[in-house]
Structures are given as C-alpha cells and as structure tokens.
Coordinates of C-alpha atoms and ligand atoms in Angstrom, one line a residue:
M1 CA 108.9 87.5 115.8
Q2 CA 105.6 89.8 114.2
P3 CA 102.1 88.5 115.8
Q4 CA 100.2 87.6 112.5
N5 CA 97.7 88.4 111.0
R6 CA 95.2 85.4 109.5
R7 CA 92.4 87.8 108.6
Q8 CA 95.2 90.6 106.8
I9 CA 93.8 91.8 103.3
P10 CA 97.1 90.9 100.5
I11 CA 97.9 93.8 98.7
Q12 CA 98.7 93.1 95.1
D13 CA 101.9 94.9 93.5
F14 CA 101.2 98.7 93.1
H15 CA 103.0 101.9 91.7
F16 CA 103.7 105.6 93.4
I17 CA 103.0 108.9 91.3
D18 CA 104.7 111.3 92.7
S19 CA 102.7 114.6 92.3
T20 CA 104.9 116.7 94.1
L21 CA 105.6 118.9 90.8
R22 CA 102.2 119.2 89.9
E23 CA 99.3 118.8 92.8
G24 CA 102.7 120.4 95.1
E25 CA 103.6 122.4 92.7
Q26 CA 99.2 124.0 93.7
F27 CA 100.6 124.1 97.7
R28 CA 100.4 127.5 99.0
G29 CA 103.5 129.2 98.1
T30 CA 105.1 127.0 96.2
H31 CA 108.1 128.4 93.6
F32 CA 110.0 125.2 92.0
T33 CA 112.7 126.6 89.7
I34 CA 113.3 124.5 86.7
E35 CA 116.1 123.5 88.5
D36 CA 114.3 122.3 91.7
K37 CA 112.6 120.4 90.1
R38 CA 115.3 118.6 87.8
E39 CA 117.2 118.3 91.5
I40 CA 113.3 117.0 93.1
A41 CA 113.2 114.7 90.3
Q42 CA 116.5 113.1 90.7
L43 CA 116.0 112.4 94.0
L44 CA 112.7 111.1 93.5
D45 CA 114.1 108.3 90.9
E46 CA 116.7 107.3 92.6
F47 CA 114.6 106.9 95.4
G48 CA 112.8 104.3 92.9
V49 CA 109.3 106.1 92.3
E50 CA 108.3 104.9 89.7
Y51 CA 106.6 107.5 87.9
L52 CA 106.3 111.7 88.3
E53 CA 103.0 114.5 87.5
L54 CA 103.9 117.4 86.2
S55 CA 101.9 120.3 86.1
T56 CA 100.6 121.3 83.0
P57 CA 102.5 122.3 80.0
V58 CA 99.5 124.7 79.5
A59 CA 100.3 126.7 83.0
S60 CA 103.0 128.4 81.6
P61 CA 106.2 128.2 79.5
Q62 CA 108.0 126.9 82.4
S63 CA 105.8 124.4 83.0
A64 CA 106.3 122.6 79.4
D65 CA 110.3 123.8 79.6
A66 CA 110.0 121.4 83.0
I67 CA 108.6 118.8 80.8
R68 CA 111.2 118.9 78.3
T69 CA 113.5 118.9 80.7
L70 CA 112.9 116.1 82.3
A71 CA 111.7 113.9 79.6
D72 CA 115.4 114.4 78.4
M73 CA 117.3 113.2 81.8
P74 CA 118.8 110.1 81.9
R75 CA 115.8 108.1 84.6
N76 CA 113.7 105.0 85.7
F77 CA 110.1 106.6 86.2
R78 CA 107.7 107.0 83.7
L79 CA 106.7 110.8 82.9
L80 CA 103.2 111.4 83.7
T81 CA 101.4 115.3 82.9
H82 CA 98.0 116.3 84.2
V83 CA 95.7 117.6 81.8
R84 CA 92.3 119.2 80.9
A85 CA 89.7 117.0 78.9
N86 CA 91.0 118.4 75.5
L87 CA 92.4 117.7 72.6
D88 CA 94.2 121.4 72.7
D89 CA 96.4 119.9 75.7
A90 CA 96.5 116.6 74.7
K91 CA 98.6 117.5 72.0
L92 CA 100.4 120.0 73.7
A93 CA 101.6 117.3 76.6
V94 CA 102.7 114.9 73.8
D95 CA 104.6 117.6 71.8
C96 CA 106.4 117.7 75.4
G97 CA 107.8 114.2 75.1
V98 CA 105.9 112.2 78.1
D99 CA 105.5 108.7 78.3
G100 CA 102.0 109.4 79.1
V101 CA 99.3 111.5 79.9
D102 CA 96.9 111.9 83.3
V103 CA 93.4 113.5 82.0
Y104 CA 90.9 114.8 84.2
I105 CA 87.1 116.3 83.9
G106 CA 84.8 117.1 86.6
T107 CA 81.6 114.7 87.3
S108 CA 80.4 116.4 90.3
T109 CA 77.0 118.8 89.9
Y110 CA 79.0 121.2 91.7
M111 CA 81.3 120.7 88.9
R112 CA 79.9 120.2 85.9
Q113 CA 77.3 123.1 87.2
Y114 CA 80.2 125.9 88.5
S115 CA 83.2 124.7 86.7
H116 CA 82.8 123.1 82.7
G117 CA 79.2 123.3 82.3
R118 CA 78.7 120.0 80.6
S119 CA 76.5 116.8 80.6
L120 CA 77.6 113.7 81.7
E121 CA 76.6 112.2 77.7
Q122 CA 79.0 115.4 77.0
V123 CA 81.8 114.1 79.8
I124 CA 81.7 110.4 78.4
E125 CA 82.7 111.8 74.4
I126 CA 85.3 114.3 74.9
G127 CA 87.0 111.7 77.6
Q128 CA 86.6 108.8 74.6
E129 CA 88.2 111.6 71.9
V130 CA 91.1 112.5 74.5
I131 CA 92.1 108.7 75.2
E132 CA 91.2 107.8 71.9
Y133 CA 93.7 110.3 70.5
L134 CA 96.6 109.6 73.2
N135 CA 96.4 106.0 73.0
S136 CA 96.9 106.8 68.8
Q137 CA 99.9 108.8 69.9
G138 CA 101.5 105.7 72.2
M139 CA 101.2 107.6 75.0
E140 CA 100.1 105.2 78.8
T141 CA 96.8 107.1 79.2
R142 CA 94.6 107.5 82.5
F143 CA 91.0 109.1 82.5
S144 CA 90.4 110.7 86.5
T145 CA 86.6 111.8 87.5
E146 CA 87.6 115.1 89.9
D147 CA 85.0 115.1 93.2
T148 CA 84.6 111.3 92.3
F149 CA 82.7 111.1 96.2
R150 CA 80.2 113.9 95.4
S151 CA 79.1 112.4 91.9
N152 CA 76.5 110.4 91.6
F153 CA 77.9 106.8 91.8
A154 CA 76.1 105.5 89.4
D155 CA 77.1 108.0 87.4
V156 CA 81.0 108.1 87.4
M157 CA 80.5 103.7 87.2
T158 CA 79.0 104.8 84.1
V159 CA 82.2 107.7 82.7
Y160 CA 84.7 104.5 83.7
R161 CA 83.5 101.9 81.9
A162 CA 83.3 104.0 78.9
M163 CA 86.8 105.2 79.8
D164 CA 88.1 101.2 79.4
L165 CA 86.4 100.7 76.5
A166 CA 88.0 103.7 75.1
G167 CA 91.3 101.7 76.1
V168 CA 92.1 104.7 78.8
N169 CA 95.0 102.4 80.9
R170 CA 93.5 104.2 83.7
V171 CA 91.1 105.4 85.8
G172 CA 90.9 107.8 88.9
V173 CA 88.9 108.1 92.1
A174 CA 90.2 111.6 93.1
D175 CA 88.6 112.8 96.6
T176 CA 89.0 116.3 95.9
V177 CA 88.1 117.4 98.5
G178 CA 88.8 115.0 101.2
I179 CA 85.6 113.9 102.3
A180 CA 86.2 109.8 101.9
D181 CA 86.1 108.0 104.7
P182 CA 88.6 104.5 104.3
L183 CA 85.1 102.2 104.8
R184 CA 83.7 104.3 101.5
T185 CA 86.9 104.3 99.8
Y186 CA 87.6 100.2 100.2
N187 CA 83.6 100.0 99.0
L188 CA 84.2 102.8 96.1
I189 CA 87.2 101.1 94.4
S190 CA 86.1 97.5 95.5
N191 CA 82.9 97.9 93.2
L192 CA 84.7 99.9 90.3
R193 CA 87.6 96.8 90.7
D194 CA 83.6 95.0 89.2
V195 CA 83.1 97.4 86.6
V196 CA 87.0 97.5 84.6
D197 CA 89.8 95.6 83.6
C198 CA 91.5 98.6 83.2
D199 CA 93.9 99.7 86.0
I200 CA 92.7 101.9 89.0
E201 CA 94.2 105.2 90.5
F202 CA 93.7 106.7 93.4
H203 CA 94.0 110.1 94.6
G204 CA 93.2 111.5 97.9
H205 CA 93.0 115.0 99.5
N206 CA 93.4 115.2 103.3
D207 CA 90.7 117.9 104.7
S208 CA 89.9 115.7 107.4
S209 CA 93.0 113.9 108.2
C210 CA 92.1 110.3 105.4
A211 CA 94.1 110.8 102.7
V212 CA 97.1 107.9 103.8
A213 CA 94.3 105.9 105.2
N214 CA 92.1 106.1 102.5
A215 CA 94.8 105.4 100.1
F216 CA 95.8 102.2 101.8
C217 CA 92.6 101.2 101.9
A218 CA 92.5 101.4 98.3
L219 CA 95.1 99.5 97.5
Q220 CA 93.6 96.7 99.8
A221 CA 90.9 97.3 97.2
G222 CA 92.7 96.5 95.0
A223 CA 94.2 99.8 93.6
T224 CA 97.0 100.0 91.4
H225 CA 98.3 103.1 91.3
I226 CA 98.4 106.2 94.2
D227 CA 98.9 109.7 94.0
T228 CA 101.1 110.7 96.4
T229 CA 103.8 113.9 97.3
V230 CA 106.4 114.5 99.4
L231 CA 105.4 115.4 102.9
G232 CA 101.7 115.5 101.1
I233 CA 102.3 118.7 99.8
G234 CA 99.6 120.2 97.7
E235 CA 96.4 121.9 97.5
R236 CA 95.1 123.6 101.4
N237 CA 96.6 121.0 103.1
G238 CA 97.2 118.4 100.9
I239 CA 97.2 114.1 99.7
T240 CA 98.3 112.0 100.6
A241 CA 102.3 112.0 101.6
M242 CA 104.2 109.1 100.3
G243 CA 106.5 109.3 103.6
A244 CA 103.2 108.6 105.6
L245 CA 101.9 105.4 103.1
I246 CA 105.2 104.0 103.2
A247 CA 105.3 104.6 107.4
R248 CA 101.5 102.3 106.9
L249 CA 102.3 100.0 104.5
Y250 CA 105.7 98.8 106.2
T251 CA 104.0 98.5 109.5
Y252 CA 101.2 96.0 107.5
D253 CA 103.7 94.2 105.2
K254 CA 107.5 95.7 105.2
S255 CA 108.3 93.7 101.8
L256 CA 105.5 95.5 100.1
V257 CA 108.1 99.1 100.2
E258 CA 111.4 96.9 99.5
K259 CA 111.5 98.2 96.3
Y260 CA 112.5 101.8 96.9
D261 CA 115.4 102.9 98.1
L262 CA 114.3 103.8 101.9
T263 CA 117.2 105.2 103.8
L264 CA 116.2 108.1 100.9
L265 CA 113.1 108.9 102.5
N266 CA 114.9 111.8 105.0
E267 CA 117.1 113.9 102.6
I268 CA 113.7 114.0 99.9
E269 CA 111.9 115.4 102.5
R270 CA 114.7 117.8 103.6
L271 CA 116.1 118.8 100.1
V272 CA 111.0 119.7 98.8
S273 CA 111.2 121.0 102.3
S274 CA 114.1 123.3 102.0
K275 CA 112.9 124.1 98.9
L276 CA 109.5 125.3 99.8
G277 CA 111.0 127.2 102.8
I278 CA 109.1 125.3 105.5
G279 CA 110.2 122.4 108.2
V280 CA 109.3 118.5 108.2
P281 CA 106.9 118.8 110.9
F282 CA 107.9 117.5 114.2
N283 CA 105.5 114.8 114.2
T284 CA 106.4 113.5 110.6
P285 CA 106.0 109.9 110.7
I286 CA 109.5 107.8 110.1
T287 CA 111.3 111.2 109.9
G288 CA 110.1 114.4 112.0
E289 CA 112.3 115.0 114.3
V290 CA 110.5 113.2 117.5
A291 CA 109.4 109.5 115.4
F292 CA 112.1 107.6 117.1
H293 CA 112.3 110.0 121.3
H294 CA 111.5 107.2 123.5
K295 CA 110.7 109.4 126.9
A296 CA 108.7 107.2 130.2
G297 CA 110.6 105.3 131.9
V298 CA 108.7 102.0 130.8
H299 CA 109.2 102.3 127.7
T300 CA 113.1 103.3 127.8
K301 CA 113.8 100.3 129.8
A302 CA 112.1 98.1 127.1
V303 CA 113.1 99.5 124.3
L304 CA 116.9 99.6 125.4
Q305 CA 116.7 95.6 125.8
N306 CA 114.3 95.2 122.3
P307 CA 113.6 98.3 120.2
T308 CA 110.8 96.3 119.1
T309 CA 108.4 96.4 122.0
Y310 CA 107.4 100.0 121.3
E311 CA 108.5 101.0 117.5
A312 CA 106.9 99.1 114.9
I313 CA 109.3 100.9 112.4
N314 CA 112.9 100.1 112.6
P315 CA 114.9 103.6 112.7
E316 CA 117.4 101.7 110.3
D317 CA 115.7 100.8 108.0
F318 CA 115.4 104.7 107.0
G319 CA 118.9 105.8 108.2
M320 CA 117.2 107.5 111.4
T321 CA 118.2 107.2 114.4
R322 CA 116.8 106.2 117.8
I323 CA 116.4 109.0 121.6
I324 CA 116.3 107.8 124.8
D325 CA 115.6 110.7 126.2
V326 CA 116.9 111.4 129.8
A327 CA 116.4 114.4 130.5
H328 CA 113.3 114.9 132.9
R329 CA 111.6 113.5 135.5
L330 CA 109.9 110.3 133.9
V331 CA 113.4 108.9 133.3
G332 CA 114.2 105.3 134.6
R333 CA 117.3 104.2 136.3
N334 CA 118.0 101.8 133.0
A335 CA 117.6 104.9 130.5
I336 CA 120.3 106.2 133.3
R337 CA 122.5 103.4 133.2
D338 CA 122.2 103.8 129.3
R339 CA 123.2 106.9 129.3
A340 CA 125.8 107.0 131.7
A341 CA 127.4 103.4 129.7
T342 CA 127.1 106.1 126.6
L343 CA 129.5 108.4 128.6
G344 CA 131.9 105.5 129.7
L345 CA 130.5 105.6 132.9
N346 CA 130.5 101.8 134.6
L347 CA 128.1 102.8 138.2
P348 CA 127.3 100.8 140.6
E349 CA 123.6 100.5 140.8
D350 CA 122.8 102.4 144.0
V351 CA 124.3 105.3 142.2
L352 CA 123.0 105.1 139.5
R353 CA 119.6 104.8 141.5
Q354 CA 121.0 107.9 143.5
A355 CA 121.8 109.9 140.1
T356 CA 117.5 108.8 139.0
S357 CA 116.8 110.5 142.0
Q358 CA 118.8 113.9 141.4
V359 CA 117.7 113.8 137.6
K360 CA 114.0 113.3 138.4
A361 CA 114.5 116.6 141.7
M362 CA 115.9 118.6 139.7
A363 CA 113.3 117.7 136.8
D364 CA 110.8 118.6 139.4
E365 CA 112.3 122.2 139.8
Q366 CA 113.2 123.2 136.2
R367 CA 113.2 122.3 132.1
I368 CA 116.8 120.0 132.1
T369 CA 118.9 119.0 129.5
M370 CA 121.4 116.3 128.5
T371 CA 123.8 118.5 129.3
D372 CA 122.0 118.5 133.3
V373 CA 121.7 114.9 133.2
D374 CA 125.3 114.1 131.8
K375 CA 127.5 116.7 134.6
I376 CA 125.0 114.9 137.9
L377 CA 126.5 111.6 136.6
N378 CA 130.5 113.2 135.9
D379 CA 129.9 114.8 139.6
I380 CA 128.5 112.1 141.4
I381 CA 131.3 109.9 140.5
Q382 CA 133.9 112.9 141.3
P383 CA 132.0 115.0 143.7
V384 CA 133.4 118.8 143.0
D385 CA 135.7 120.1 146.6
D386 CA 134.4 123.9 147.6
Ligands
LIG401 C1 93.4 119.4 90.8 C2 91.9 118.5 90.8 C3 93.0 117.5 91.4 C4 92.7 116.2 90.6 C5 93.3 114.3 90.8 C6 93.3 113.5 89.3 C7 91.8 116.3 92.6 O1 93.6 119.9 91.5 O2 93.5 119.5 89.3 O3 93.2 114.0 88.3 O4 92.4 113.0 89.8 O5 92.1 116.5 93.7 O6 90.5 116.1 91.6 O7 93.5 117.6 92.1
LIG402 CU1 94.3 116.8 93.7

C-alpha cells in the first residue's frame, strides 16, 4: 500500500505536445529524413501522445513536405506546426494541412531589442491579426511569449489577456533560456490561470536542470499542455524529457499516465537515439541502463522480498527488468542465494555464507563480473580436483 499524502495538489487532465520533430530538430546534429519523421510519429501515436509539433514549413521544402506527409497518415494525434507571429507563415502552415498552429513571439526586452524590434502594442496587434486569421481557417491556435521569465510580468499578462480575448485556444509560457525554478513556474502559471480563460501550455528548457520539475509545477498550477521531446532533445541541452516527466507524474499518481502505452517508452527512446547516433543516457529515468539496478546488500535483500522497498516505479509497467547486481564487494548473502537459485543451485546457508565471503574477497582484489560469481557458486558444490 502506498502511503497517502493528503496535501497533494490535484493535477487535472493534461496533454503532451511532443516537439521532438520541432524543438528536437534544433538539437545538435539532428537530421531527420521524412521517413524518420513518419516512423517517430507513428510510434508516438501508438504511445498515445496527444499532439505532435513540427518545424515551421517556412524553414525548408522538406519541412513543409514532412508536415504534409504526417497530415495524411492515419493517426490519433493532432498535428501542429510552430510559426513566427506573421501572416505569411500562418498561411503556409494552413496550406500544409495541420490541425493547429503554435504561434510565438519574443516579449523580453532582449527579444524586443535584438530579435524582432517591435513594441508591446505591435506584438499584441500582430498577435491578434494572426490568431484571428487562423481561427477563421478552423485552426486550433496557441500564442506563446518567448522568453516569458525575462519579460516584464505585467507586459506578458497584458499580452496573454489580449490573446485570450482574441479567441486563442491556448497561451504558452516559455522558459526559453532555462532560468525558471519550480516555485517561480508555479507562481507565474497560477497568476496566469486567474487572468485567462483559455488553456495554458508550458515549454521549459533544461539549462539549469529544472525542466521536468518546472513542467510538473506548471501542471500543479493549472497548465493543461506540456511541451516535451523524446530524451529531452532541443536547443542547447534541450527541454522537458517526456520519459522523465512520465516518471515524475507516475510517482505522484500513477493513474495520471495510464492513458499512455507505457511499454512503448523504451522503444521510442531507442528509435530516436538511434536516429541521432547517440545512446540513451545511462541514468535516464525508467529506460536508462541503471534505472532498476540494485547493488548494496541491504537494498538487494529488501528488494528480493518486496521491490517497492527501494523502487517507486514498477519496471514491469514499462516492460523493463530489474537487475540484482551480485558482482561486487557490497554483495549480501540474500542476493547470492537468489543468484544461486537462478542457476538452479539450492545451497545450504553455510555454503552460501562461504560463497558470499569468496565473492567479497575476490571483489576486493579486482573488478569482477557475474561470470566470476557464477563460477564461485558452481565450484563451491563441485570442487575442481587438481
Ligand atoms: C524557439 C523558441 C522556443 C519557443 C517556445 C514556444 C522557446 O526555439 O523557437 O513556442 O513556446 O524555447 O522559447 O522553443
Ligand atoms: Cu524552446
């Protein structure tokens, strides 16, 4: 039985906007062919992701073709593309057959000064024009203020309110340079919840390792949509990783993520990492090679009796397997007994104790492997004559 925390803040139903094919295309070295994009989209669709966001069709002819290809595939996700706040970009997006358009513009002084050079009034004016056009085309619409956390608070709230009144479906909060922390995120989104009636999306970068925590707090504060990418890929060191956010939500309330086919997470990450030519980082939550690796004797003893003693996540829910590591000096007799049983050896306790001591002694001398442990266990009952 899980201990209940009566002070948990409820999280309402939310949607993932998978941006692997947009923010993820901005990751160093990403080169997705149209077939790669289709393959990744297919698996994310089976997983149950609600939205896929693709790079703007303005970027290149392949970008536009990819959108058209995904628009035509049988799918349950809604297809979005990400465009600057201008009418030409919005028109091209509509022509490509998307279901919705994510519009963005910078609101920080940096962006206003060094990027598009527009005043706040101009930002609102162009935003209204683009949103009204997209709505007239039956598009689902989102308007986000790039670099929200370095923008003047009153300014962004004014922009959000104006876009809400213009009929946008969602407003987006973007931590573009990864400076937000969970409390700030919670406060900003809570305040925004009081200012707009529409849905709220959160997009957070991971420069200071808070992207998952911030996304989680955004949900607690009332955000309805979270931008994620597979393995968190994106500009610089990326954004909220879908798998890590799933782990966060699962440990909070497993029922929040049961709408997804969790057994596909590992395959999705392996697929994307293979396209990128990189491995899945060893310490990735759930799917990293050490995620369910138990080592110290105290841990393995308890895990062998009841895995939840040292596991908040059940590997079986994700099609993953638990590893009881016996090849080291921290090993305990219970883990050795378990290994012996796996080998079909039913050894008496005194022999197990002896085998455990031998493993520890050997591990003190050198780095050992499972094969060494297995040899000790086999030899102890069938001493080799010499
Ligand atoms: C970008 C910026 C963006 C936009 C996020 C959003 C960011 O790379 O174009 O549209 O909400 O981090 O601000 O990804
Ligand atoms: Cu971004």
